[in-house]
Structure formats: structure tokens, C-alpha cells
mmCIF file of C-alpha atoms and ligand atoms in Angstrom:
data_model
loop_
_atom_site.group_PDB
_atom_site.id
_atom_site.type_symbol
_atom_site.label_atom_id
_atom_site.label_comp_id
_atom_site.label_asym_id
_atom_site.label_seq_id
_atom_site.Cartn_x
_atom_site.Cartn_y
_atom_site.Cartn_z
ATOM 1 C CA MET G 22 0.040 0.056 0.032
ATOM 2 C CA ILE G 23 1.313 3.489 -0.786
ATOM 3 C CA VAL G 24 -0.063 6.704 0.940
ATOM 4 C CA LEU G 25 0.245 9.937 -1.038
ATOM 5 C CA LEU G 26 0.340 13.296 0.642
ATOM 6 C CA GLN G 27 0.350 16.534 -1.246
ATOM 7 C CA LYS G 28 3.745 17.901 -2.219
ATOM 8 C CA GLY G 29 4.937 20.183 0.684
ATOM 9 C CA ALA G 30 2.501 18.724 3.381
ATOM 10 C CA PRO G 31 3.842 19.742 6.743
ATOM 11 C CA GLN G 32 5.777 17.453 8.921
ATOM 12 C CA ASP G 33 3.028 16.904 11.462
ATOM 13 C CA GLN G 34 0.633 15.470 8.726
ATOM 14 C CA VAL G 35 3.421 13.055 7.612
ATOM 15 C CA ASP G 36 4.071 12.053 11.246
ATOM 16 C CA THR G 37 0.409 11.298 11.815
ATOM 17 C CA VAL G 38 0.329 9.046 8.816
ATOM 18 C CA ILE G 39 3.524 7.177 10.149
ATOM 19 C CA ASN G 40 1.890 6.915 13.652
ATOM 20 C CA VAL G 41 -1.252 5.377 12.231
ATOM 21 C CA ILE G 42 0.782 2.795 10.243
ATOM 22 C CA GLU G 43 3.179 1.842 13.146
ATOM 23 C CA LYS G 44 0.211 1.496 15.645
ATOM 24 C CA ARG G 45 -0.856 -1.378 13.583
ATOM 25 C CA GLY G 46 2.502 -2.985 13.966
ATOM 26 C CA MET G 47 3.481 -2.257 10.280
ATOM 27 C CA GLN G 48 6.662 -0.686 9.055
ATOM 28 C CA PRO G 49 6.155 2.602 7.032
ATOM 29 C CA VAL G 50 8.987 3.340 4.238
ATOM 30 C CA ASN G 51 9.675 6.712 2.775
ATOM 31 C CA MET G 52 9.531 6.367 -0.875
ATOM 32 C CA PRO G 53 11.680 8.463 -3.242
ATOM 33 C CA GLY G 54 9.713 10.357 -5.816
ATOM 34 C CA GLU G 55 9.439 14.072 -7.139
ATOM 35 C CA GLU G 56 5.710 14.639 -7.454
ATOM 36 C CA ASN G 57 4.270 13.847 -3.925
ATOM 37 C CA ILE G 58 5.221 12.643 -0.608
ATOM 38 C CA ALA G 59 4.848 8.891 -0.505
ATOM 39 C CA ILE G 60 4.870 6.525 2.356
ATOM 40 C CA GLY G 61 4.748 2.868 1.657
ATOM 41 C CA ILE G 62 3.895 -0.246 3.669
ATOM 42 C CA THR G 63 5.757 -3.367 2.541
ATOM 43 C CA SER G 64 4.169 -6.027 4.774
ATOM 44 C CA PHE G 65 1.406 -8.237 3.619
ATOM 45 C CA ILE G 66 -2.110 -6.691 4.520
ATOM 46 C CA SER G 67 -5.091 -8.969 4.629
ATOM 47 C CA PRO G 68 -8.241 -7.483 2.918
ATOM 48 C CA GLU G 69 -9.879 -7.248 6.345
ATOM 49 C CA VAL G 70 -7.383 -4.903 7.375
ATOM 50 C CA ARG G 71 -6.491 -3.251 4.077
ATOM 51 C CA TYR G 72 -9.738 -1.553 3.306
ATOM 52 C CA PRO G 73 -10.618 -0.080 6.763
ATOM 53 C CA LEU G 74 -6.765 1.125 6.954
ATOM 54 C CA ALA G 75 -7.190 2.823 3.602
ATOM 55 C CA ASP G 76 -10.279 4.688 4.841
ATOM 56 C CA THR G 77 -8.612 5.749 8.077
ATOM 57 C CA LEU G 78 -5.613 7.121 6.126
ATOM 58 C CA LEU G 79 -7.627 8.735 3.498
ATOM 59 C CA ALA G 80 -9.533 10.738 6.267
ATOM 60 C CA LEU G 81 -6.209 12.203 7.563
ATOM 61 C CA PRO G 82 -5.205 15.731 6.671
ATOM 62 C CA GLY G 83 -2.965 16.128 3.714
ATOM 63 C CA VAL G 84 -3.620 12.439 2.314
ATOM 64 C CA PHE G 85 -5.024 12.676 -1.104
ATOM 65 C CA HIS G 86 -4.714 9.079 -2.286
ATOM 66 C CA VAL G 87 -4.033 5.493 -1.119
ATOM 67 C CA VAL G 88 -2.716 3.123 -3.751
ATOM 68 C CA HIS G 89 -3.049 -0.600 -3.285
ATOM 69 C CA VAL G 90 0.208 -2.188 -4.771
ATOM 70 C CA SER G 91 -0.765 -5.174 -6.720
ATOM 71 C CA ARG G 92 2.530 -6.814 -7.165
ATOM 72 C CA PRO G 93 3.721 -9.588 -4.826
ATOM 73 C CA TYR G 94 6.975 -7.755 -4.337
ATOM 74 C CA LYS G 95 7.157 -4.032 -3.200
ATOM 75 C CA LEU G 96 10.762 -2.699 -2.719
ATOM 76 C CA ALA G 97 11.705 -3.895 -6.169
ATOM 77 C CA SER G 98 8.482 -2.596 -7.905
ATOM 78 C CA ARG G 99 8.378 0.566 -9.784
ATOM 79 C CA GLU G 100 4.964 1.190 -8.445
ATOM 80 C CA PHE G 101 6.537 1.508 -5.048
ATOM 81 C CA HIS G 102 9.636 3.280 -6.125
ATOM 82 C CA LYS G 103 9.047 5.540 -9.110
ATOM 83 C CA VAL G 104 12.717 6.731 -9.597
ATOM 84 C CA GLN G 105 14.963 4.770 -11.621
ATOM 85 C CA THR G 106 17.804 3.320 -9.500
ATOM 86 C CA VAL G 107 21.285 3.982 -10.500
ATOM 87 C CA VAL G 108 23.666 1.406 -8.904
ATOM 88 C CA LYS G 109 27.180 2.595 -8.110
ATOM 89 C CA VAL G 110 30.109 0.160 -8.145
ATOM 90 C CA ARG G 111 33.399 1.652 -7.374
ATOM 91 C CA GLY G 112 32.475 4.818 -9.303
ATOM 92 C CA VAL G 113 30.766 3.115 -12.106
ATOM 93 C CA GLU G 114 27.115 3.952 -12.650
ATOM 94 C CA ILE G 115 24.708 1.222 -13.872
ATOM 95 C CA GLY G 116 21.191 2.307 -14.726
ATOM 96 C CA GLY G 117 21.974 5.794 -15.989
ATOM 97 C CA PRO G 118 22.062 6.882 -19.666
ATOM 98 C CA ASN G 119 25.412 4.999 -20.367
ATOM 99 C CA CYS G 120 25.159 1.269 -20.954
ATOM 100 C CA VAL G 121 27.722 -0.514 -18.935
ATOM 101 C CA VAL G 122 29.890 -3.409 -20.303
ATOM 102 C CA ILE G 123 31.033 -5.989 -17.826
ATOM 103 C CA ALA G 124 33.588 -8.425 -19.341
ATOM 104 C CA GLY G 125 36.083 -11.072 -18.565
ATOM 105 C CA PRO G 126 36.540 -14.724 -18.456
ATOM 106 C CA CYS G 127 34.148 -17.224 -17.107
ATOM 107 C CA ALA G 128 36.648 -18.207 -14.524
ATOM 108 C CA VAL G 129 39.844 -16.908 -12.985
ATOM 109 C CA GLU G 130 42.357 -19.523 -13.961
ATOM 110 C CA SER G 131 45.802 -18.007 -13.325
ATOM 111 C CA GLU G 132 47.508 -14.604 -12.701
ATOM 112 C CA GLU G 133 48.655 -14.233 -16.196
ATOM 113 C CA GLN G 134 45.177 -15.059 -17.556
ATOM 114 C CA ILE G 135 43.209 -12.687 -15.399
ATOM 115 C CA TYR G 136 45.754 -9.907 -15.859
ATOM 116 C CA GLU G 137 45.678 -10.182 -19.602
ATOM 117 C CA SER G 138 41.833 -10.335 -19.654
ATOM 118 C CA ALA G 139 41.622 -7.216 -17.324
ATOM 119 C CA ARG G 140 44.037 -5.200 -19.744
ATOM 120 C CA VAL G 141 42.215 -6.207 -22.938
ATOM 121 C CA VAL G 142 38.635 -5.646 -21.565
ATOM 122 C CA LYS G 143 39.604 -2.262 -19.982
ATOM 123 C CA ALA G 144 41.349 -1.061 -23.123
ATOM 124 C CA ALA G 145 38.292 -1.930 -25.120
ATOM 125 C CA GLY G 146 35.988 -0.047 -22.904
ATOM 126 C CA ALA G 147 34.505 -2.465 -20.331
ATOM 127 C CA LYS G 148 33.958 -0.912 -17.002
ATOM 128 C CA LEU G 149 33.950 -4.004 -14.851
ATOM 129 C CA LEU G 150 35.920 -7.197 -15.074
ATOM 130 C CA ARG G 151 34.122 -10.405 -14.295
ATOM 131 C CA GLY G 152 35.808 -13.824 -13.336
ATOM 132 C CA GLY G 153 34.578 -16.623 -11.277
ATOM 133 C CA ALA G 154 36.589 -17.783 -8.205
ATOM 134 C CA PHE G 155 33.916 -20.269 -7.092
ATOM 135 C CA LYS G 156 32.306 -22.006 -10.065
ATOM 136 C CA PRO G 157 28.974 -23.739 -9.690
ATOM 137 C CA ARG G 158 29.328 -26.577 -12.201
ATOM 138 C CA THR G 159 26.920 -29.078 -13.281
ATOM 139 C CA SER G 160 29.373 -31.974 -12.901
ATOM 140 C CA PRO G 161 31.450 -32.293 -9.654
ATOM 141 C CA TYR G 162 34.412 -33.384 -11.957
ATOM 142 C CA SER G 163 34.549 -30.052 -13.752
ATOM 143 C CA PHE G 164 36.859 -27.154 -12.773
ATOM 144 C CA GLN G 165 35.453 -25.746 -9.569
ATOM 145 C CA GLY G 166 37.383 -22.377 -9.593
ATOM 146 C CA LEU G 167 40.490 -21.326 -7.888
ATOM 147 C CA GLN G 168 38.378 -20.234 -4.823
ATOM 148 C CA GLN G 169 40.621 -18.335 -2.313
ATOM 149 C CA GLU G 170 43.484 -18.002 -4.854
ATOM 150 C CA GLY G 171 41.003 -16.634 -7.395
ATOM 151 C CA LEU G 172 39.672 -14.043 -4.789
ATOM 152 C CA ASP G 173 43.387 -12.842 -4.141
ATOM 153 C CA LEU G 174 44.009 -12.566 -7.829
ATOM 154 C CA LEU G 175 40.809 -10.420 -8.351
ATOM 155 C CA LYS G 176 41.781 -8.175 -5.582
ATOM 156 C CA GLN G 177 45.222 -7.651 -6.982
ATOM 157 C CA VAL G 178 44.066 -7.364 -10.494
ATOM 158 C CA GLY G 179 41.378 -4.808 -9.663
ATOM 159 C CA ARG G 180 43.899 -2.732 -7.825
ATOM 160 C CA ASP G 181 46.720 -3.043 -10.320
ATOM 161 C CA ILE G 182 44.652 -2.465 -13.520
ATOM 162 C CA ASP G 183 42.243 -0.118 -11.733
ATOM 163 C CA ILE G 184 39.074 -1.765 -12.793
ATOM 164 C CA ALA G 185 35.962 -2.644 -10.629
ATOM 165 C CA THR G 186 35.378 -6.389 -10.253
ATOM 166 C CA VAL G 187 32.552 -8.867 -9.936
ATOM 167 C CA THR G 188 32.579 -12.461 -8.916
ATOM 168 C CA GLU G 189 29.968 -14.997 -7.921
ATOM 169 C CA VAL G 190 29.397 -16.152 -4.356
ATOM 170 C CA VAL G 191 27.818 -19.422 -3.880
ATOM 171 C CA ASP G 192 27.943 -20.047 -0.070
ATOM 172 C CA PRO G 193 26.078 -17.632 2.503
ATOM 173 C CA ASN G 194 29.090 -18.292 4.698
ATOM 174 C CA ASP G 195 31.568 -16.887 2.097
ATOM 175 C CA VAL G 196 29.690 -13.527 1.677
ATOM 176 C CA GLU G 197 31.753 -11.487 4.055
ATOM 177 C CA THR G 198 35.050 -12.855 2.691
ATOM 178 C CA VAL G 199 34.090 -12.291 -0.913
ATOM 179 C CA CYS G 200 32.918 -8.663 -0.100
ATOM 180 C CA ALA G 201 36.479 -7.953 1.046
ATOM 181 C CA TYR G 202 38.052 -8.895 -2.245
ATOM 182 C CA VAL G 203 35.581 -7.647 -4.899
ATOM 183 C CA ASP G 204 33.510 -4.692 -5.605
ATOM 184 C CA MET G 205 30.292 -6.421 -6.571
ATOM 185 C CA LEU G 206 28.832 -9.811 -5.683
ATOM 186 C CA GLN G 207 27.258 -12.016 -8.347
ATOM 187 C CA ILE G 208 24.281 -14.397 -7.438
ATOM 188 C CA GLY G 209 24.212 -17.061 -10.107
ATOM 189 C CA ALA G 210 21.183 -18.389 -12.031
ATOM 190 C CA ARG G 211 21.321 -21.748 -9.992
ATOM 191 C CA ASN G 212 21.231 -19.746 -6.855
ATOM 192 C CA MET G 213 18.578 -17.224 -7.612
ATOM 193 C CA GLN G 214 16.158 -18.838 -5.021
ATOM 194 C CA ASN G 215 18.961 -19.705 -2.420
ATOM 195 C CA PHE G 216 17.229 -17.711 0.203
ATOM 196 C CA ALA G 217 19.909 -18.011 2.893
ATOM 197 C CA LEU G 218 22.479 -16.596 0.236
ATOM 198 C CA LEU G 219 20.096 -13.753 -0.604
ATOM 199 C CA ILE G 220 19.688 -12.798 2.906
ATOM 200 C CA ALA G 221 23.477 -12.856 3.539
ATOM 201 C CA ALA G 222 24.190 -10.921 0.519
ATOM 202 C CA GLY G 223 21.406 -8.381 1.223
ATOM 203 C CA ARG G 224 22.839 -7.869 4.810
ATOM 204 C CA SER G 225 26.349 -7.209 3.428
ATOM 205 C CA GLY G 226 25.097 -3.931 1.749
ATOM 206 C CA HIS G 227 27.455 -4.767 -1.007
ATOM 207 C CA PRO G 228 26.343 -4.223 -4.601
ATOM 208 C CA VAL G 229 24.665 -7.361 -6.192
ATOM 209 C CA LEU G 230 24.372 -8.627 -9.737
ATOM 210 C CA LEU G 231 21.389 -11.014 -9.495
ATOM 211 C CA LYS G 232 20.997 -13.453 -12.364
ATOM 212 C CA ARG G 233 17.476 -14.768 -13.284
ATOM 213 C CA GLY G 234 17.030 -18.534 -12.822
ATOM 214 C CA PRO G 235 16.665 -20.379 -16.110
ATOM 215 C CA SER G 236 13.140 -21.326 -15.247
ATOM 216 C CA ALA G 237 12.112 -18.579 -13.011
ATOM 217 C CA THR G 238 9.054 -16.334 -13.848
ATOM 218 C CA LEU G 239 9.636 -12.628 -13.629
ATOM 219 C CA ASP G 240 7.582 -12.578 -10.444
ATOM 220 C CA GLU G 241 9.706 -15.187 -9.014
ATOM 221 C CA TYR G 242 12.816 -13.261 -10.066
ATOM 222 C CA LEU G 243 11.589 -9.987 -8.593
ATOM 223 C CA ASN G 244 10.747 -11.724 -5.340
ATOM 224 C CA ALA G 245 14.459 -12.822 -5.107
ATOM 225 C CA ALA G 246 15.515 -9.141 -5.716
ATOM 226 C CA GLU G 247 13.058 -8.314 -2.963
ATOM 227 C CA TYR G 248 14.880 -10.532 -0.560
ATOM 228 C CA LEU G 249 18.108 -8.676 -1.117
ATOM 229 C CA LEU G 250 16.326 -5.310 -0.825
ATOM 230 C CA HIS G 251 14.323 -6.288 2.278
ATOM 231 C CA HIS G 252 17.639 -7.376 3.884
ATOM 232 C CA GLY G 253 19.494 -4.307 3.337
ATOM 233 C CA ALA G 254 20.997 -4.247 -0.127
ATOM 234 C CA SER G 255 20.268 -1.010 -2.124
ATOM 235 C CA ASN G 256 22.573 -1.601 -5.111
ATOM 236 C CA VAL G 257 20.955 -4.414 -6.984
ATOM 237 C CA VAL G 258 21.343 -5.101 -10.763
ATOM 238 C CA LEU G 259 19.101 -7.587 -12.458
ATOM 239 C CA CYS G 260 20.614 -9.867 -15.107
ATOM 240 C CA GLU G 261 18.633 -11.669 -17.846
ATOM 241 C CA ARG G 262 20.850 -14.774 -18.831
ATOM 242 C CA GLY G 263 18.628 -16.939 -20.764
ATOM 243 C CA VAL G 264 15.849 -19.374 -19.929
ATOM 244 C CA HIS G 265 15.680 -23.097 -20.755
ATOM 245 C CA PRO G 266 15.490 -23.427 -24.516
ATOM 246 C CA LEU G 267 12.945 -25.468 -26.411
ATOM 247 C CA ASP G 268 15.858 -26.942 -28.526
ATOM 248 C CA ARG G 269 19.542 -27.304 -27.171
ATOM 249 C CA THR G 270 20.783 -28.463 -30.565
ATOM 250 C CA TYR G 271 21.873 -24.848 -31.719
ATOM 251 C CA THR G 272 21.807 -22.742 -28.503
ATOM 252 C CA ARG G 273 22.602 -23.237 -24.841
ATOM 253 C CA ASN G 274 19.663 -21.137 -23.407
ATOM 254 C CA THR G 275 17.242 -18.649 -24.892
ATOM 255 C CA LEU G 276 17.962 -15.084 -23.776
ATOM 256 C CA ASP G 277 14.628 -13.779 -23.012
ATOM 257 C CA ILE G 278 14.730 -10.405 -24.749
ATOM 258 C CA ASN G 279 11.124 -9.789 -23.762
ATOM 259 C CA ALA G 280 12.050 -9.732 -20.189
ATOM 260 C CA ILE G 281 14.375 -6.754 -20.651
ATOM 261 C CA PRO G 282 11.731 -4.035 -21.375
ATOM 262 C CA VAL G 283 9.258 -5.696 -19.096
ATOM 263 C CA LEU G 284 11.655 -5.819 -16.077
ATOM 264 C CA LYS G 285 12.492 -2.046 -16.799
ATOM 265 C CA ASP G 286 8.778 -1.126 -16.806
ATOM 266 C CA ILE G 287 7.817 -3.108 -13.622
ATOM 267 C CA SER G 288 10.937 -2.632 -11.660
ATOM 268 C CA HIS G 289 13.176 0.540 -10.956
ATOM 269 C CA LEU G 290 16.353 -1.738 -10.797
ATOM 270 C CA PRO G 291 18.781 -1.553 -13.635
ATOM 271 C CA VAL G 292 18.654 -4.487 -16.000
ATOM 272 C CA ILE G 293 21.441 -5.890 -17.867
ATOM 273 C CA ALA G 294 21.704 -9.007 -20.146
ATOM 274 C CA ASP G 295 24.293 -11.917 -20.427
ATOM 275 C CA PRO G 296 24.245 -12.942 -24.016
ATOM 276 C CA SER G 297 27.282 -15.286 -23.490
ATOM 277 C CA HIS G 298 25.194 -17.623 -21.254
ATOM 278 C CA GLY G 299 21.997 -16.741 -23.107
ATOM 279 C CA ILE G 300 23.029 -18.294 -26.420
ATOM 280 C CA GLY G 301 26.181 -20.181 -25.521
ATOM 281 C CA HIS G 302 28.089 -19.846 -28.720
ATOM 282 C CA ALA G 303 30.758 -17.130 -29.248
ATOM 283 C CA LYS G 304 29.839 -16.551 -32.995
ATOM 284 C CA PHE G 305 26.286 -15.546 -31.886
ATOM 285 C CA VAL G 306 27.085 -13.589 -28.809
ATOM 286 C CA PRO G 307 27.557 -10.199 -30.578
ATOM 287 C CA ASN G 308 24.132 -10.380 -32.329
ATOM 288 C CA ILE G 309 22.387 -11.025 -28.983
ATOM 289 C CA ALA G 310 24.377 -8.447 -27.137
ATOM 290 C CA ARG G 311 23.367 -5.805 -29.727
ATOM 291 C CA ALA G 312 19.666 -7.005 -29.413
ATOM 292 C CA ALA G 313 19.889 -6.631 -25.762
ATOM 293 C CA ILE G 314 20.982 -2.999 -25.910
ATOM 294 C CA ALA G 315 18.432 -2.233 -28.557
ATOM 295 C CA ALA G 316 15.770 -3.657 -26.192
ATOM 296 C CA GLY G 317 16.638 -1.196 -23.542
ATOM 297 C CA ALA G 318 19.213 -3.085 -21.444
ATOM 298 C CA ASP G 319 21.472 -0.929 -19.150
ATOM 299 C CA GLY G 320 24.414 -3.110 -20.159
ATOM 300 C CA VAL G 321 25.706 -6.396 -20.962
ATOM 301 C CA ILE G 322 28.019 -8.896 -19.315
ATOM 302 C CA ILE G 323 30.358 -10.678 -21.745
ATOM 303 C CA GLU G 324 32.706 -13.694 -21.364
ATOM 304 C CA VAL G 325 36.108 -12.787 -22.977
ATOM 305 C CA HIS G 326 39.111 -15.074 -22.677
ATOM 306 C CA PRO G 327 42.615 -14.285 -24.043
ATOM 307 C CA CYS G 328 42.552 -17.775 -25.574
ATOM 308 C CA PRO G 329 39.166 -19.203 -25.609
ATOM 309 C CA GLN G 330 40.308 -22.671 -26.861
ATOM 310 C CA GLU G 331 42.383 -23.190 -23.729
ATOM 311 C CA ALA G 332 39.649 -21.976 -21.285
ATOM 312 C CA MET G 333 38.803 -24.183 -18.339
ATOM 313 C CA SER G 334 35.171 -23.364 -18.456
ATOM 314 C CA ASP G 335 32.787 -21.722 -21.066
ATOM 315 C CA GLY G 336 35.478 -21.422 -23.741
ATOM 316 C CA GLN G 337 32.851 -22.162 -26.518
ATOM 317 C CA GLN G 338 31.065 -18.983 -25.724
ATOM 318 C CA SER G 339 33.933 -16.764 -24.773
ATOM 319 C CA LEU G 340 34.974 -14.064 -27.249
ATOM 320 C CA THR G 341 38.520 -13.481 -28.284
ATOM 321 C CA PRO G 342 40.010 -9.946 -27.345
ATOM 322 C CA ASP G 343 39.720 -9.039 -31.022
ATOM 323 C CA ALA G 344 36.015 -10.077 -31.402
ATOM 324 C CA PHE G 345 35.229 -8.175 -28.086
ATOM 325 C CA GLY G 346 37.027 -5.004 -29.440
ATOM 326 C CA THR G 347 34.769 -5.327 -32.543
ATOM 327 C CA LEU G 348 31.683 -5.947 -30.564
ATOM 328 C CA MET G 349 32.397 -2.733 -28.329
ATOM 329 C CA HIS G 350 32.358 -0.501 -31.579
ATOM 330 C CA SER G 351 29.100 -2.032 -32.818
ATOM 331 C CA LEU G 352 27.452 -1.695 -29.385
ATOM 332 C CA LYS G 353 28.286 2.017 -29.417
ATOM 333 C CA ARG G 354 26.383 2.535 -32.627
ATOM 334 C CA VAL G 355 23.310 0.356 -31.349
ATOM 335 C CA ALA G 356 23.382 2.422 -28.172
ATOM 336 C CA ALA G 357 23.246 5.722 -30.093
ATOM 337 C CA SER G 358 20.191 4.412 -32.100
ATOM 338 C CA VAL G 359 18.283 4.171 -28.803
ATOM 339 C CA ASP G 360 19.658 7.383 -27.411
ATOM 340 C CA ARG G 361 22.144 5.730 -25.006
ATOM 341 C CA THR G 362 25.885 5.684 -24.998
ATOM 342 C CA VAL G 363 28.529 2.913 -24.260
ATOM 343 C CA ASP G 364 31.504 5.089 -22.987
HETATM 344 C C1 PEP U 24 28.691 -17.290 -14.906
HETATM 345 O O1 PEP U 24 28.454 -16.136 -14.984
HETATM 346 O O2 PEP U 24 29.840 -17.827 -15.405
HETATM 347 C C2 PEP U 24 27.539 -18.254 -14.618
HETATM 348 C C3 PEP U 24 27.812 -19.490 -14.049
HETATM 349 O O3 PEP U 24 26.390 -17.733 -14.990
HETATM 350 P P1 PEP U 24 24.872 -18.309 -14.641
HETATM 351 O O4 PEP U 24 24.826 -18.159 -13.187
HETATM 352 O O5 PEP U 24 24.057 -17.276 -15.434
HETATM 353 O O6 PEP U 24 24.979 -19.756 -15.175
HETATM 354 MN MN1 MN U 25 30.336 -18.947 -17.484
#
């Protein structure tokens, strides 16, 4: 529920609304917006309480409207939070007019590999370096990531090459440690509904890149984002990374392009796309990256490896440094065509 007061309403009128809400054991939340003063209630309100409460609030001086929020999530919804959120990660803004490119290898493999990756993606214009230290793999026999050594390398490379870093965290008990090594946490598709992980990541207050689960509906996805926001995160970026495909013969997943404008409409959180996991083959990644920017994405995350054929994970979908450089040029042109930039 959102209670709207006239712009410029005196503080005692605002306080009265807050008191009425608090007296019923609910938590009022100040909602940013320019047109009116808006006070939200995030908790579930049963119909028996909702309608009499709305009548009581509407009778208060200064209150001119009460909106019943129809979505199952509140903090993540644009209904509740009209102003577009711009997430800041070590000085990089995601969600503003500039589309942000995050790039790097699937996994951190060695000092040489991550330094070379950081240099080439930064030189081509990427603003964040990606690289997994903990890799959630379908098979327990596949490379699981360098783990602590990977975190050490990410910290060093972020400092030495001066680039913001993002890495996946898979265990709630590791959240605090991972926060000490990188600028942004990634919650992977497989963990989108790992509620203990969402709560720990939310409590950390660190920026979070939340990937959509491959079979999650948009409401399930935004409820996962709601967990992060409810537990204290304010810098949350959504990432569409492909849903289960009808046919795996030619593509790994199906990047749900539809989800991009829809998420931007129903949520205030920035939305980026991951065409690498979305289509799963390097030769098609540039087309889908351009499609995502054209569809309104606030950025893309691209897997780039200095030598894809030697990659320990996801080499088949990783771009070479040259292919990434070419993609960056074309992304700038596509962004300009939808009144955005890639700078
Ligand atoms: C990744 O980013 O390398 C990754 C494992 O992604 P996802 O969680 O989307 O599969
Ligand atoms: Mn990967």
C-alpha cells in the first residue's frame, strides 16, 4: 500500500500517517519520488485490514490518495519506487544513460590469464571485470574455480589495472569474505532462490548482480530481488541470462529479450543481459548483445578469454579479445540508435 500526501505537506501530517501505520504493527517506508510525498507499507495486509486502514488514512489531513500495490514484491517494484535506481560500483554507474559493459573470463584461471583479460577488456571500454573464483558446475568433476586464490588474484588485478570487479558467491558463509575482495557480488542463476544466500548478500550491503534462474518467472525473479532489498541491499542489478530453451541443438539457453523491457517497466532496478550464457556460442554472442542494448538493457556482461580454446570453463561462448573489441564498436552504434551511450 502507498499513501500519497500533497507535495509540501507539513511534517506533522506526515508524522500522523506514520503513527497510524506503526500503531498497527506495520513498517512505514519513505519512498523517493518528485511529485508527492509517498509513504509505503511493505508488509502483507489482509483484505480485512487493508480496506478499513485505507479509509482511516484517507481521512487524515494532507492525504489525497491510497494506492493498493498489486505486485507480490514491493521494494523492487516501480509502483513502489518510481525513480530509476542507478547502482554505483566503485564509481561506475549502472542504470543511467550510459550502458555499462562488464567483461572477462568465465573463471579466474591464473595470474597471467586474469591480468591479460583485465588489460584487454579495459582497453576496449569495459567498466567492470568479471571472473569466477567459485564456479557452480553441473558436474562435480569439472573445474570448480581457484576459490581463495581466485579471490586474491581478483583483488590484486582490480587494484593494479584499476578496474571494478564482480565475482560469484555460492555459499552464504563466504559472503563476508568475498565482499572483502571484490566490488560486486554475483548471485548465479542456479542460486536465484537460495534464500539463505540472498539474505546474507542483502545484509552485506555490497552491490549485487542477481541473475535470473533459467526457469524463473519474472515474479519469482523480482521476489528474489525483494529478498536482497528487504535485507538491506540497495545496489541491486538484474541480469537476464537466458531461460531453458525449447531446443538445445543450436543454443545453450534462450535469452529472453522480452524480459528486458518488461523488467524495466515493472521494476526500478537496472537490467543488464548476459548474451554469453544466453546463447552459449561465441559466434552468436555479438548479435544477441546488440539485441539486448536495442531492447533497452542498461548493459551487458560478456565472457572474454585471452585464448578461448584453452579456457577451463565456457570457452565455446567466450569471445577473443579481437572479437570483443569489434563488438564494443558496434554496441556504441546500437546504443546511439536508442539514445544511449557505451562510454
Ligand atoms: C557465470 O556467470 O559464469 C555463470 C555461471 O552464470 P549463470 O549463473 O548465469 O549460469
Ligand atoms: Mn560462464
